[in-house]
Structure formats: C-alpha cells, structure tokens
Short mmCIF file of C-alpha atoms in Angstrom, two decimals:
data_model
loop_
_atom_site.label_atom_id
_atom_site.label_comp_id
_atom_site.label_asym_id
_atom_site.label_seq_id
_atom_site.Cartn_x
_atom_site.Cartn_y
_atom_site.Cartn_z
CA MET A 28 -13.93 -65.76 -20.01
CA ASP A 29 -14.40 -62.00 -20.38
CA ALA A 30 -14.36 -61.61 -16.57
CA TYR A 31 -10.95 -63.31 -16.41
CA TRP A 32 -9.37 -60.96 -18.95
CA LYS A 33 -10.97 -57.95 -17.31
CA GLN A 34 -9.43 -58.93 -13.95
CA TYR A 35 -6.13 -59.62 -15.70
CA GLN A 36 -6.07 -56.08 -17.12
CA LEU A 37 -7.21 -54.54 -13.84
CA THR A 38 -4.27 -56.24 -12.10
CA LEU A 39 -1.82 -54.80 -14.63
CA ASP A 40 -3.48 -51.40 -14.30
CA ARG A 41 -2.95 -51.51 -10.50
CA ILE A 42 0.74 -52.28 -10.98
CA GLU A 43 1.05 -49.25 -13.29
CA GLU A 44 -0.94 -46.94 -11.02
CA GLU A 45 0.43 -47.98 -7.63
CA LYS A 46 4.03 -48.43 -8.86
CA PRO A 47 5.13 -50.92 -6.17
CA GLN A 48 8.93 -50.96 -5.82
CA THR A 49 9.29 -54.08 -3.67
CA PHE A 50 8.67 -57.75 -4.24
CA ASP A 51 6.13 -57.74 -1.41
CA GLY A 52 4.26 -54.83 -2.98
CA VAL A 53 4.03 -56.58 -6.34
CA LYS A 54 3.08 -59.89 -4.71
CA ALA A 55 0.26 -58.25 -2.71
CA ILE A 56 -1.35 -57.07 -5.96
CA LEU A 57 -0.77 -60.32 -7.87
CA ASP A 58 -2.09 -62.54 -5.07
CA LEU A 59 -5.48 -60.86 -5.40
CA PHE A 60 -5.66 -62.13 -8.99
CA GLU A 61 -4.22 -65.63 -8.61
CA SER A 62 -2.54 -67.65 -5.86
CA PRO A 63 1.13 -68.65 -6.18
CA SER A 64 1.90 -71.96 -7.88
CA SER A 65 5.56 -73.04 -7.82
CA GLY A 66 7.04 -69.62 -7.09
CA GLU A 67 6.41 -67.07 -4.36
CA ALA A 68 3.86 -65.27 -6.59
CA PHE A 69 2.25 -65.98 -9.95
CA PHE A 70 1.00 -64.04 -12.92
CA PRO A 71 0.34 -65.78 -16.25
CA GLY A 72 1.27 -64.56 -19.68
CA GLY A 73 -0.86 -64.94 -22.76
CA ALA A 74 -2.09 -61.41 -23.34
CA ASP A 75 -0.85 -58.49 -25.43
CA GLU A 76 0.33 -56.65 -22.31
CA THR A 77 2.54 -58.54 -19.86
CA LEU A 78 3.54 -58.11 -16.24
CA GLY A 79 7.00 -57.08 -17.44
CA ASP A 80 5.45 -54.33 -19.57
CA SER A 81 3.45 -53.01 -16.62
CA LEU A 82 6.39 -53.10 -14.23
CA SER A 83 8.42 -51.24 -16.81
CA LYS A 84 5.73 -48.54 -16.89
CA ALA A 85 5.88 -48.51 -13.07
CA GLY A 86 9.57 -47.65 -13.16
CA TRP A 87 11.24 -51.07 -13.09
CA HIS A 88 14.05 -51.99 -15.49
CA ILE A 89 13.30 -55.32 -17.16
CA ASP A 90 16.23 -57.42 -18.32
CA TRP A 91 14.55 -59.71 -20.88
CA ARG A 92 16.37 -63.06 -20.81
CA GLU A 93 14.17 -65.17 -23.11
CA GLY A 94 11.19 -63.50 -24.73
CA ASP A 95 8.47 -62.41 -22.32
CA TYR A 96 8.54 -65.59 -20.22
CA LEU A 97 11.95 -65.32 -18.57
CA TRP A 98 13.20 -61.98 -17.19
CA LEU A 99 14.76 -60.19 -14.26
CA GLY A 100 13.11 -57.03 -12.93
CA ILE A 101 15.04 -54.36 -11.02
CA SER A 102 13.09 -51.69 -9.14
CA GLN A 103 14.11 -48.08 -8.68
CA THR A 104 15.16 -49.04 -5.16
CA GLY A 105 17.27 -52.03 -6.28
CA GLU A 106 14.77 -54.78 -5.45
CA LEU A 107 15.02 -57.81 -7.77
CA ILE A 108 12.25 -60.05 -9.11
CA SER A 109 12.85 -63.11 -11.27
CA TYR A 110 10.01 -64.17 -13.62
CA VAL A 111 10.02 -67.74 -14.93
CA GLU A 112 7.01 -68.70 -17.08
CA GLY A 113 4.53 -67.00 -14.76
CA ASP A 114 6.22 -67.82 -11.46
CA LEU A 115 7.89 -64.94 -9.59
CA TYR A 116 10.76 -65.28 -7.17
CA ARG A 117 12.32 -62.74 -4.81
CA GLY A 118 15.86 -61.80 -5.88
CA ASN A 119 17.91 -63.02 -8.81
CA ALA A 120 17.13 -66.69 -9.46
CA PHE A 121 19.32 -66.80 -12.58
CA LYS A 122 22.95 -67.75 -12.98
CA PRO A 123 25.24 -64.82 -13.78
CA ARG A 124 25.15 -63.89 -17.46
CA ARG A 125 28.29 -64.04 -19.56
CA ASP A 126 27.65 -61.26 -22.05
#
C-alpha cells in the first residue's frame, strides 16, 4: 500500500512542478498513475492533498462546487476541467450556477 501512496504523491508533485495548463497536459500526467474510468481521465481522492490543491499550486483557479469531490478548474490560459468524484472531463460539465 505504501507504493500506491508514494505514486499518488509523485503524481501530484509532477502537476505542481510541470504546471500543465491544458486538459491534455493534465491527462498525460494522470494517465501514468491510473487509467480513465467513466471520464476522460481519472484521479482518486482520499488523501490529505487533492488534485484540486495541486492544480491550484500550478496556477489553476479551482471553483469548489461540493467539497473536494466536485469542482471546476480554470487554467491560466482559460482551459476548463470538470472534476466529478475522481473522473475528469474536458470543459465545463456543470449546469450554469445561479449564485
């Protein structure tokens, strides 16, 4: 189990170091850790540091919708990523918010 969490953290570290600003750049890193499930890419939660935290450190704005399991990421170049319970989708997969 230690090897899993080490790889998990190394994946987040790569996001923070490489600072990908496109969906494809993020997906390329995540696919080395785990294959997609229902979405176009996948990264599980369950640790103290999340993918949203690491993308935020890489320059993305994270619009937290529901805790750390449902959010919309916006890169510095305007690229959008939707995160739904580990599954990632290109673009905004959410209905417009009525704030």
